[in-house]
PDB file of C-alpha atoms in Angstrom:
ATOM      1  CA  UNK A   1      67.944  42.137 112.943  1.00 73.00           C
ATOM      2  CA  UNK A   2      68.114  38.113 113.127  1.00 70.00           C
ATOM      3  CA  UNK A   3      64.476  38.428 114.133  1.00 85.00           C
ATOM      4  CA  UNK A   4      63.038  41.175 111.883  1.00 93.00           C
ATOM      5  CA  UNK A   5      61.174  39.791 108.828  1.00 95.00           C
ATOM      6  CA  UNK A   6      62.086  40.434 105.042  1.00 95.00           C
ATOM      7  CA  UNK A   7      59.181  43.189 104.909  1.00 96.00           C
ATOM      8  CA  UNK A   8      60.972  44.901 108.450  1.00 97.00           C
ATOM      9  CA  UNK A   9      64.255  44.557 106.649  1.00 97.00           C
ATOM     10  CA  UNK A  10      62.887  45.704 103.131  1.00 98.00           C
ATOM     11  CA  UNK A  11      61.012  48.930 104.751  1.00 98.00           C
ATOM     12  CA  UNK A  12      64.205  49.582 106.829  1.00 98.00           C
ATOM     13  CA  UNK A  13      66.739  49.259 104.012  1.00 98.00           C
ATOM     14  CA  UNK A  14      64.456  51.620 101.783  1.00 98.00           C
ATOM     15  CA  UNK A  15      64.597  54.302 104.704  1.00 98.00           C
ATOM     16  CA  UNK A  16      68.462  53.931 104.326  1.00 98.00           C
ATOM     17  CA  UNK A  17      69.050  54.025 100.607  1.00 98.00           C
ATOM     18  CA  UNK A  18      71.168  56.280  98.442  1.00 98.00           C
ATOM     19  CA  UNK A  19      69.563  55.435  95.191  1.00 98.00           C
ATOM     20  CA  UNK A  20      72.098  56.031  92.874  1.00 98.00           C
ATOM     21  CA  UNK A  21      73.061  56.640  88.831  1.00 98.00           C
ATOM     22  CA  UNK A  22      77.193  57.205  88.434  1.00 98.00           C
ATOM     23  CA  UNK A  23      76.962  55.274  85.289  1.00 97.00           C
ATOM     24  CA  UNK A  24      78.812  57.520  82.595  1.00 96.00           C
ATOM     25  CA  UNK A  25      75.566  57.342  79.831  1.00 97.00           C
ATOM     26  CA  UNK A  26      73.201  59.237  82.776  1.00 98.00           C
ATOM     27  CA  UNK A  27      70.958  61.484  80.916  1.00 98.00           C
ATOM     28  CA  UNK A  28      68.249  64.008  81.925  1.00 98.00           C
ATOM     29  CA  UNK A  29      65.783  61.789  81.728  1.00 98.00           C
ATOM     30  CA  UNK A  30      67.156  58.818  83.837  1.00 98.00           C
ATOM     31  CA  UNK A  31      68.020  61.676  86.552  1.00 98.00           C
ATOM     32  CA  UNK A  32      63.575  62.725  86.342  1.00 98.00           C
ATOM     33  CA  UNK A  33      63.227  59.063  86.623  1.00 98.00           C
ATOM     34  CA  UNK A  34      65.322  58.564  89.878  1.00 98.00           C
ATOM     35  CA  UNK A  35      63.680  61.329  91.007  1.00 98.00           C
ATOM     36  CA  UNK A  36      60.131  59.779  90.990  1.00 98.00           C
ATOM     37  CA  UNK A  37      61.705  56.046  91.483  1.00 98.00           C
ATOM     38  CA  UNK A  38      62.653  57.065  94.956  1.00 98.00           C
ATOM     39  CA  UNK A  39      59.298  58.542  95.990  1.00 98.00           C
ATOM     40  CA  UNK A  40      57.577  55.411  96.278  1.00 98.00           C
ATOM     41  CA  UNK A  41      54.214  54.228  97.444  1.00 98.00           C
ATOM     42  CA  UNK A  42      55.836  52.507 100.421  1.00 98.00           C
ATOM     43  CA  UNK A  43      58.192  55.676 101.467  1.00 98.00           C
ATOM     44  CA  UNK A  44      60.785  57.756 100.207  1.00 98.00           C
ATOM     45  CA  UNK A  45      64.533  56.369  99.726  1.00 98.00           C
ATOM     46  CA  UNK A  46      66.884  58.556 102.289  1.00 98.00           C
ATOM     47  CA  UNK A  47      68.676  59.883  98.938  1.00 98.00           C
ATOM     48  CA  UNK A  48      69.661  59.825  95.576  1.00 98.00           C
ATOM     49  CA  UNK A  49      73.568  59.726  94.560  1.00 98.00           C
ATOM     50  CA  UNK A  50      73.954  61.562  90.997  1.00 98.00           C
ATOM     51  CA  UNK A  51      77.090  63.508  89.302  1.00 98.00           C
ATOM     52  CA  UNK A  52      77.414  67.057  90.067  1.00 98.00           C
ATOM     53  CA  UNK A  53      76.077  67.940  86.324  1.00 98.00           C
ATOM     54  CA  UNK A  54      72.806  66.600  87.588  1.00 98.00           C
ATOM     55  CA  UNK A  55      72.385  68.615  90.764  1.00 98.00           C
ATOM     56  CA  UNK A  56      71.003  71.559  89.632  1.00 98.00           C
ATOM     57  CA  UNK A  57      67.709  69.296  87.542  1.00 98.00           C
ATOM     58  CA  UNK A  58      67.436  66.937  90.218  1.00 98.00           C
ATOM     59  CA  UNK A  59      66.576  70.025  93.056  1.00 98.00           C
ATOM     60  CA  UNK A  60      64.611  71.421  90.430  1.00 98.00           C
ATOM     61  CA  UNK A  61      61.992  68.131  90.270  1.00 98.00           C
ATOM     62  CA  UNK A  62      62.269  67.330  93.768  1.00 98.00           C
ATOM     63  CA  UNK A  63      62.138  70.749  95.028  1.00 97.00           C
ATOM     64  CA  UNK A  64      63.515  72.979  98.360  1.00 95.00           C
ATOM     65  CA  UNK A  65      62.180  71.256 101.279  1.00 92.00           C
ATOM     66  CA  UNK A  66      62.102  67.537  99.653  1.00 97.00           C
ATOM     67  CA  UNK A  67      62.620  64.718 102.153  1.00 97.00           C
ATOM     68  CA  UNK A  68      64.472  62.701  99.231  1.00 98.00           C
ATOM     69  CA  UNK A  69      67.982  64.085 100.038  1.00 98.00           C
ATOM     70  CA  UNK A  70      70.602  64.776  97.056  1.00 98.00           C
ATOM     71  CA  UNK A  71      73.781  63.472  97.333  1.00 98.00           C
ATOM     72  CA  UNK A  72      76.531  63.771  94.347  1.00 99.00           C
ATOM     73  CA  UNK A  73      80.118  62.619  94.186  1.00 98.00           C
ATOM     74  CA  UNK A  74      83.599  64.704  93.932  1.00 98.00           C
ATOM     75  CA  UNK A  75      87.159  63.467  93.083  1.00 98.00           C
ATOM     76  CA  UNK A  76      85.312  60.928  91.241  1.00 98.00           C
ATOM     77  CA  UNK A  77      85.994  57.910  90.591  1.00 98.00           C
ATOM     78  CA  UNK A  78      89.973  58.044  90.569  1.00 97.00           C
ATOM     79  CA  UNK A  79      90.329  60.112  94.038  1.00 98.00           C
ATOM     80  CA  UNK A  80      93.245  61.835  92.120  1.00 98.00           C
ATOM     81  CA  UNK A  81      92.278  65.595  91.683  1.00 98.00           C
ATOM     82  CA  UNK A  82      94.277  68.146  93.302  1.00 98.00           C
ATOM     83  CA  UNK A  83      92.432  69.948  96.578  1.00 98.00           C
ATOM     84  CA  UNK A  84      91.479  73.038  94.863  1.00 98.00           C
ATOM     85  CA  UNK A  85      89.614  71.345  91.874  1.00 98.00           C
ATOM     86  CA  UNK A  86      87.829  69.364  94.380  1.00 98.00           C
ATOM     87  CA  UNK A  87      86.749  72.300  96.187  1.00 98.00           C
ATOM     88  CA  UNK A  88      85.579  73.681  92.960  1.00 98.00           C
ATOM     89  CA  UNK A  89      83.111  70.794  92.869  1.00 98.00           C
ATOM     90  CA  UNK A  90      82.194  70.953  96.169  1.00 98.00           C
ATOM     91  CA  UNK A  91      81.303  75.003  95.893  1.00 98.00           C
ATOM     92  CA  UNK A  92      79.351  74.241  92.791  1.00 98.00           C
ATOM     93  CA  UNK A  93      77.391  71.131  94.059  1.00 98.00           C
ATOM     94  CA  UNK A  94      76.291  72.836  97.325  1.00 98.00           C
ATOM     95  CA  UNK A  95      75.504  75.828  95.315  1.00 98.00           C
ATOM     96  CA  UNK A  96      73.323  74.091  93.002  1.00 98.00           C
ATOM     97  CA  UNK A  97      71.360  72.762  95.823  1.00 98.00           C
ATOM     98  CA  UNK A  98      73.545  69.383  96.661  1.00 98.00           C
ATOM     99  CA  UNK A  99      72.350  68.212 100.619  1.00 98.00           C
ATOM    100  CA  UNK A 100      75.374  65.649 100.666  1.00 99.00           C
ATOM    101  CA  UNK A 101      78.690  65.567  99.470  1.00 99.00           C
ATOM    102  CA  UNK A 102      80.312  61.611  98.569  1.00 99.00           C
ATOM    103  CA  UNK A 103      84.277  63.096  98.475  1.00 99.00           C
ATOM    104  CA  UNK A 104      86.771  59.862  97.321  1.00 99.00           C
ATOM    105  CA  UNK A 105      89.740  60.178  99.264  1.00 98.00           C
ATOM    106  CA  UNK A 106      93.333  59.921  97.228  1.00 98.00           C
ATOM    107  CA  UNK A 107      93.304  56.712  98.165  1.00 98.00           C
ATOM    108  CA  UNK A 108      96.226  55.806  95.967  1.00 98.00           C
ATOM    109  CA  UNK A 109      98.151  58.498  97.295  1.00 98.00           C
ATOM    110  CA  UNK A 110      97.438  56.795 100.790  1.00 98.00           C
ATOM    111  CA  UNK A 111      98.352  53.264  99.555  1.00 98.00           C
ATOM    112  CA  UNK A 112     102.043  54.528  99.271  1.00 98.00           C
ATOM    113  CA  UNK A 113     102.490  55.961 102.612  1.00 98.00           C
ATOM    114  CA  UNK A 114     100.780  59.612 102.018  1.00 98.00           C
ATOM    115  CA  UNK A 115      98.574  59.684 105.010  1.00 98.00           C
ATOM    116  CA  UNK A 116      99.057  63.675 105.073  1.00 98.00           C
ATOM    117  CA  UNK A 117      97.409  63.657 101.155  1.00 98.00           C
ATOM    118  CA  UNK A 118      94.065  62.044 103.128  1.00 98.00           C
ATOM    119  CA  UNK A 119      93.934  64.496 106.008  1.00 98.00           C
ATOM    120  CA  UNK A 120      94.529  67.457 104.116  1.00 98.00           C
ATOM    121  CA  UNK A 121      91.449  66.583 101.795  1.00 99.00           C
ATOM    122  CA  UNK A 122      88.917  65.416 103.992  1.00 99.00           C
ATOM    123  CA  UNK A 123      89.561  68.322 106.067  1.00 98.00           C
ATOM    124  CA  UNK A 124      89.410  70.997 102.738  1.00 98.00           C
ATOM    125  CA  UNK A 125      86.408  69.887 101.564  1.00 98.00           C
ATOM    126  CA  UNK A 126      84.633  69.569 105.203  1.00 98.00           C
ATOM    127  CA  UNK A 127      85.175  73.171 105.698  1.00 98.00           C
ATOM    128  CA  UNK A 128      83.802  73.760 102.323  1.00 98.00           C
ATOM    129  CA  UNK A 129      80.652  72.113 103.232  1.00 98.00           C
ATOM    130  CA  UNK A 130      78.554  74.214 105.113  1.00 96.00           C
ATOM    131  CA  UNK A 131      76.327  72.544 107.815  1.00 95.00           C
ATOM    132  CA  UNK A 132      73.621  70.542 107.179  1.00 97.00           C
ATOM    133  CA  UNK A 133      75.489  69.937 104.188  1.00 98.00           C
ATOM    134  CA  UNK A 134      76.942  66.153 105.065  1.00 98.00           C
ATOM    135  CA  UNK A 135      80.188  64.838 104.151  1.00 98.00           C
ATOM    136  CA  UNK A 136      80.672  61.047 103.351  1.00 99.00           C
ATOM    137  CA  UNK A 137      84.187  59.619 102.503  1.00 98.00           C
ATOM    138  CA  UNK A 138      85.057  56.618 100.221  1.00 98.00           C
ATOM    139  CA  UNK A 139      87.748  55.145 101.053  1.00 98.00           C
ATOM    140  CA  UNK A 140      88.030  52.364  98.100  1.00 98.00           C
ATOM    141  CA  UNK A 141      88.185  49.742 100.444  1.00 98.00           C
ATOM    142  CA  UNK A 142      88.567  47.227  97.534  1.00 98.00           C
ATOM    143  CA  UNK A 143      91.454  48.842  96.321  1.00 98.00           C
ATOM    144  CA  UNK A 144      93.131  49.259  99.852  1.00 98.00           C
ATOM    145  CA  UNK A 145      92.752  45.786 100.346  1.00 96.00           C
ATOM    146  CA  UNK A 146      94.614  45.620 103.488  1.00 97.00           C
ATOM    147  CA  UNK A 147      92.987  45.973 107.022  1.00 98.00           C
ATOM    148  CA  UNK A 148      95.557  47.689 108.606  1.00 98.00           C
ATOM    149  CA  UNK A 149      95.285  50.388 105.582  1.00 98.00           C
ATOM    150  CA  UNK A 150      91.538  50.058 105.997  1.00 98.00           C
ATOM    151  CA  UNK A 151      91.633  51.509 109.240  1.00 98.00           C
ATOM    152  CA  UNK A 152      93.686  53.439 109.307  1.00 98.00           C
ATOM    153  CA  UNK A 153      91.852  55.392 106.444  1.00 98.00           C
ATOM    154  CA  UNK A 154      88.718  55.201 108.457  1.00 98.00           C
ATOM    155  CA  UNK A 155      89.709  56.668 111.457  1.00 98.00           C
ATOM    156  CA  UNK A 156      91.561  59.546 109.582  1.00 98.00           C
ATOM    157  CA  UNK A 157      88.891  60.462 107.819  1.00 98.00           C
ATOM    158  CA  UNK A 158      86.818  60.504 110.883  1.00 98.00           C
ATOM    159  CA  UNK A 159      89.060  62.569 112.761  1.00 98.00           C
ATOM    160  CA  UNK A 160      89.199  64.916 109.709  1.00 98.00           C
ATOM    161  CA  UNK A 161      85.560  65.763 110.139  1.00 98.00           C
ATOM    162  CA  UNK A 162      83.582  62.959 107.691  1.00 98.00           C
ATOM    163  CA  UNK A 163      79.878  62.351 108.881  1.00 98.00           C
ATOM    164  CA  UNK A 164      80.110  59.164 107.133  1.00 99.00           C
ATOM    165  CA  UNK A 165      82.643  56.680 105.922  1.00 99.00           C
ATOM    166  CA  UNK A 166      81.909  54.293 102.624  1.00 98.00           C
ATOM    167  CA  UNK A 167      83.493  51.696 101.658  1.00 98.00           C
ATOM    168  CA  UNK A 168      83.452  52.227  97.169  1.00 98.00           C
ATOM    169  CA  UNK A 169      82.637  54.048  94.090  1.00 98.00           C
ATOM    170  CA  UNK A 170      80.958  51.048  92.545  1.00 96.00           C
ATOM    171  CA  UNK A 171      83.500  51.669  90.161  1.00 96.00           C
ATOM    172  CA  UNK A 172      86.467  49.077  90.858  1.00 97.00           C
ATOM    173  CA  UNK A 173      86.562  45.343  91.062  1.00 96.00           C
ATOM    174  CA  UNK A 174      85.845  44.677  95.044  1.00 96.00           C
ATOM    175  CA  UNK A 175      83.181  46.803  96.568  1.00 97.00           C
ATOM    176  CA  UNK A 176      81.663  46.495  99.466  1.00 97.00           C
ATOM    177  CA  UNK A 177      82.399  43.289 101.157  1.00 98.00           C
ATOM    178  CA  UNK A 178      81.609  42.185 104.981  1.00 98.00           C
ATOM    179  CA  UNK A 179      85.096  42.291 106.039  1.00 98.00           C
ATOM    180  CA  UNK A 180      85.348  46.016 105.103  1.00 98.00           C
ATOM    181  CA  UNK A 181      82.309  46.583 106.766  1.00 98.00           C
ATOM    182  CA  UNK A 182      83.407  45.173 109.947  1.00 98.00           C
ATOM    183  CA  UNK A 183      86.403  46.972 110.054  1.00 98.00           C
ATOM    184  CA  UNK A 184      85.017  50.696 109.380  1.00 99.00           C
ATOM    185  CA  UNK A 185      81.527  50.217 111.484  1.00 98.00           C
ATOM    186  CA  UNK A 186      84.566  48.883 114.173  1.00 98.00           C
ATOM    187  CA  UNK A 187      86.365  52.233 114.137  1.00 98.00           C
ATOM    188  CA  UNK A 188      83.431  54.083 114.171  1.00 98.00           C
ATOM    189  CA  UNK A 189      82.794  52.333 117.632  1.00 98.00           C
ATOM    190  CA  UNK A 190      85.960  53.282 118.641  1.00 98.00           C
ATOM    191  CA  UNK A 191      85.973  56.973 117.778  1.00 98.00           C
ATOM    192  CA  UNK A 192      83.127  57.504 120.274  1.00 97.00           C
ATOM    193  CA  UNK A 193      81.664  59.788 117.566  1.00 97.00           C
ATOM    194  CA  UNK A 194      78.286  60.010 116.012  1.00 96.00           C
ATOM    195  CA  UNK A 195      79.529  58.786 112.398  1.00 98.00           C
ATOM    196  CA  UNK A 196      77.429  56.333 110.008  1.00 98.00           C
ATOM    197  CA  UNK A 197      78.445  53.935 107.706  1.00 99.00           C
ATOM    198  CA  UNK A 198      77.935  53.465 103.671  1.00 98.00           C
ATOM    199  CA  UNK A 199      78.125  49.978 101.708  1.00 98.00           C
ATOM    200  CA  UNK A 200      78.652  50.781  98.254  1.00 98.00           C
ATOM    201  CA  UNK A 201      78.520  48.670  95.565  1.00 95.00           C
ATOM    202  CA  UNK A 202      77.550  45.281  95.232  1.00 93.00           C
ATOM    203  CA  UNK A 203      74.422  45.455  98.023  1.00 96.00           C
ATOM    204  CA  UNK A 204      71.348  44.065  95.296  1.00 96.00           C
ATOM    205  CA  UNK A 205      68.786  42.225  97.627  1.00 97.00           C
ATOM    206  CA  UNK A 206      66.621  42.652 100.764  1.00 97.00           C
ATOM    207  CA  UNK A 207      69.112  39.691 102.156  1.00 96.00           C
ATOM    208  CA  UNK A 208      72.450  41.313 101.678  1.00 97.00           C
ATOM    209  CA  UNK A 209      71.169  44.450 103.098  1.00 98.00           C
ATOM    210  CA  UNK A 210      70.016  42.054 106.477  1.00 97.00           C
ATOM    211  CA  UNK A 211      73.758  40.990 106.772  1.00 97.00           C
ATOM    212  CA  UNK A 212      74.918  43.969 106.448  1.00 98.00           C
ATOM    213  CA  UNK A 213      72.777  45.681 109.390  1.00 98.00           C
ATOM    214  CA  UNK A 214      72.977  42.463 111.217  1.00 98.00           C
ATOM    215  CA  UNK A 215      76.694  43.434 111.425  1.00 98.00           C
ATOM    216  CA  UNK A 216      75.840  46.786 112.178  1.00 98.00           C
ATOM    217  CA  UNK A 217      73.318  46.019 115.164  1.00 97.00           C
ATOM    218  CA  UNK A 218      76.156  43.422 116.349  1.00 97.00           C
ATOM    219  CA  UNK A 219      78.913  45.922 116.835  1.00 98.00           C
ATOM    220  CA  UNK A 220      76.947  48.838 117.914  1.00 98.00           C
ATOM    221  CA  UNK A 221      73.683  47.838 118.757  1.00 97.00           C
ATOM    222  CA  UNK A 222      70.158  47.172 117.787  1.00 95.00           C
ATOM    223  CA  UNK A 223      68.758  50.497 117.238  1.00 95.00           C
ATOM    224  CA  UNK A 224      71.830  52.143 115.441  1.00 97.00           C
ATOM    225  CA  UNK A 225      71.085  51.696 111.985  1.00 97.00           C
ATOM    226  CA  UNK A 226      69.015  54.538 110.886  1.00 97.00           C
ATOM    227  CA  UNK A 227      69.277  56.957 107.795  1.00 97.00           C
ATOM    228  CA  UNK A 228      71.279  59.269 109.952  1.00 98.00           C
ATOM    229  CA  UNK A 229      73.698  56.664 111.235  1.00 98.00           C
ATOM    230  CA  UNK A 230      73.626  53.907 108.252  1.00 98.00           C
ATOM    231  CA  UNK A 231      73.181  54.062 104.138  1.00 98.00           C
ATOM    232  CA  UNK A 232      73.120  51.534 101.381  1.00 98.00           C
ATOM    233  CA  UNK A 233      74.760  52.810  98.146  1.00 98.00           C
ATOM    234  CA  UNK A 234      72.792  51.104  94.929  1.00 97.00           C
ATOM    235  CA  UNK A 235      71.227  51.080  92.101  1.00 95.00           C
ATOM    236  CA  UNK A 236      69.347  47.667  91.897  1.00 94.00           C
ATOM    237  CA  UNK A 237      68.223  47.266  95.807  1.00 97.00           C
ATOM    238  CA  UNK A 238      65.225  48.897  95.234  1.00 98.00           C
ATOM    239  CA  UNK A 239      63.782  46.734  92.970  1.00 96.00           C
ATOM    240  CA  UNK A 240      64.357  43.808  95.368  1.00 97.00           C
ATOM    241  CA  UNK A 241      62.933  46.248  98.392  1.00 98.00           C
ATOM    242  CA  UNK A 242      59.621  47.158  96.497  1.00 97.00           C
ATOM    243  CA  UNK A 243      59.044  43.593  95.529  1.00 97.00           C
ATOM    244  CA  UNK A 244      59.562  42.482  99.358  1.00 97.00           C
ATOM    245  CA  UNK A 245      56.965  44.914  99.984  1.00 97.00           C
ATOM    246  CA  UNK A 246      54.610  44.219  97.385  1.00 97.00           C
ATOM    247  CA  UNK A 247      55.083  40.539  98.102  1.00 94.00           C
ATOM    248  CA  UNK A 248      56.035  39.628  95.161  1.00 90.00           C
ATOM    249  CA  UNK A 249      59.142  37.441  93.311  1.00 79.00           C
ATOM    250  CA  UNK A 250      61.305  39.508  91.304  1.00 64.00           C
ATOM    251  CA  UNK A 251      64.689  39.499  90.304  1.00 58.00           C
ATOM    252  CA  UNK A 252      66.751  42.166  92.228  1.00 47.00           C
ATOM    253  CA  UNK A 253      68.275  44.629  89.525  1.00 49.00           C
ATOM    254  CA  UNK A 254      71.590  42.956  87.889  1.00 49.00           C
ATOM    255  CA  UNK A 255      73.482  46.484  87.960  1.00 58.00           C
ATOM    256  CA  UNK A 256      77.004  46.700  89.273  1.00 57.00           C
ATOM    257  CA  UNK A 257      76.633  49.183  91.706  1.00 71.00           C
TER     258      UNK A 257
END
């Protein structure tokens, strides 16, 4: 990754991105917009990340078979919904045509000891997502704060079933940071399974997204990062990607997540 140039990085990170809209004045029209934002002259983003109340629309303009995966988000942002609620959304989501499922993990439960509250989730809603449906956990890593917590929230939610672990909502103070990253693509090393990884939050230019599959490619090794294997969860990347591309200057977009 050291070696690749800004336009290798730029196409690669586009492959890998979750385009995303969580912010609470989403509308209709912003949802149409991601829509055609993430088919794009240079390739299609691996997904967009939407609320559930957007699923339903966003299959409709993308249609069946589209290579532009949905994702949405449950237990979101707080990670404090009882099981069955979450299932709710989960049913619902898939039902109205969701390919990917971004479940927050009671995190706060798990900061006071309730490691049960953690398995018990992850492992409802995996069973409630049919396969190909995939199943990405955030653990809130800026919240956990400590590494020890950290991983241990990875690797439960790993041996629970996830497909992917991810470090945020976009929603809290501390995102994604390097040190998180470290520590989760680590334990995915170490559970010997095929699991990817998901930076959230905070990831806004063509040269955060290089140190953050430099790290990747480190760990595991060069050829692991792939849209089945790696993500990038924003909202402003692409604006940095297209103008690598285009080979232009631009400002990468200024949004929080």
């Amino acid at each position: 990754m050291l070696e690749a140039s800004n336009r290798q990085i730029a196409a690669l990170a586009l492959s890998m991105l979750d385009l995303t809209d969580l912010t609470d004045t989403c509308t209709p029209e912003a949802i149409e917009d991601l829509c055609n934002r993430a088919r794009t002259a240079f390739g299609n983003t691996a997904a967009i990340c939407i609320w559930p109340r957007f699923v339903a629309q966003a299959r409709a303009v993308l249609g069946l078979n589209s290579a532009v995966k949905i994702a949405t988000v449950v237990n979101f942002p707080s990670g404090d919904l009882p099981v069955d609620a979450v299932l709710e959304e989960v049913r619902q989501a898939v039902a109205d045509g969701a390919d990917e499922i971004d479940l927050v993990i009671p995190y706060r439960a798990f900061m006071t000891g309730d490691e049960q509250a953690v398995r018990v989730m992850v492992s409802a809603v995996r069973h409630a997502c049919p396969r190909p449906v995939i199943l990405k956990t955030i653990l809130e890593t800026g919240e956990l704060k400590d590494r020890g917590l950290i991983r241990s929230a990875s690797h439960i939610a790993i041996q629970e079933g996830a497909d992917f672990i991810k470090t945020s909502t976009g929603k809290v103070a501390v995102n994604a940071t390097l040190e998180a990253a470290d520590i989760m693509l680590t334990c995915i090393r170490e559970s010997g399974r095929k699991v990817g990884f998901k930076p959230a939050g905070g990831v806004r230019t063509v040269a955060d997204a290089r140190l953050y599959l430099t790290l990747a490619a480190t760990i595991h090794s060069p050829d692991w990062p792939m849209a089945s294997t790696f993500r990038f969860g924003a909202s402003g990347l692409l604006a940095d990607i297209l103008a690598v591309l285009e080979d232009r200057d631009a400002v990468a977009g200024a949004t929080a997540y």
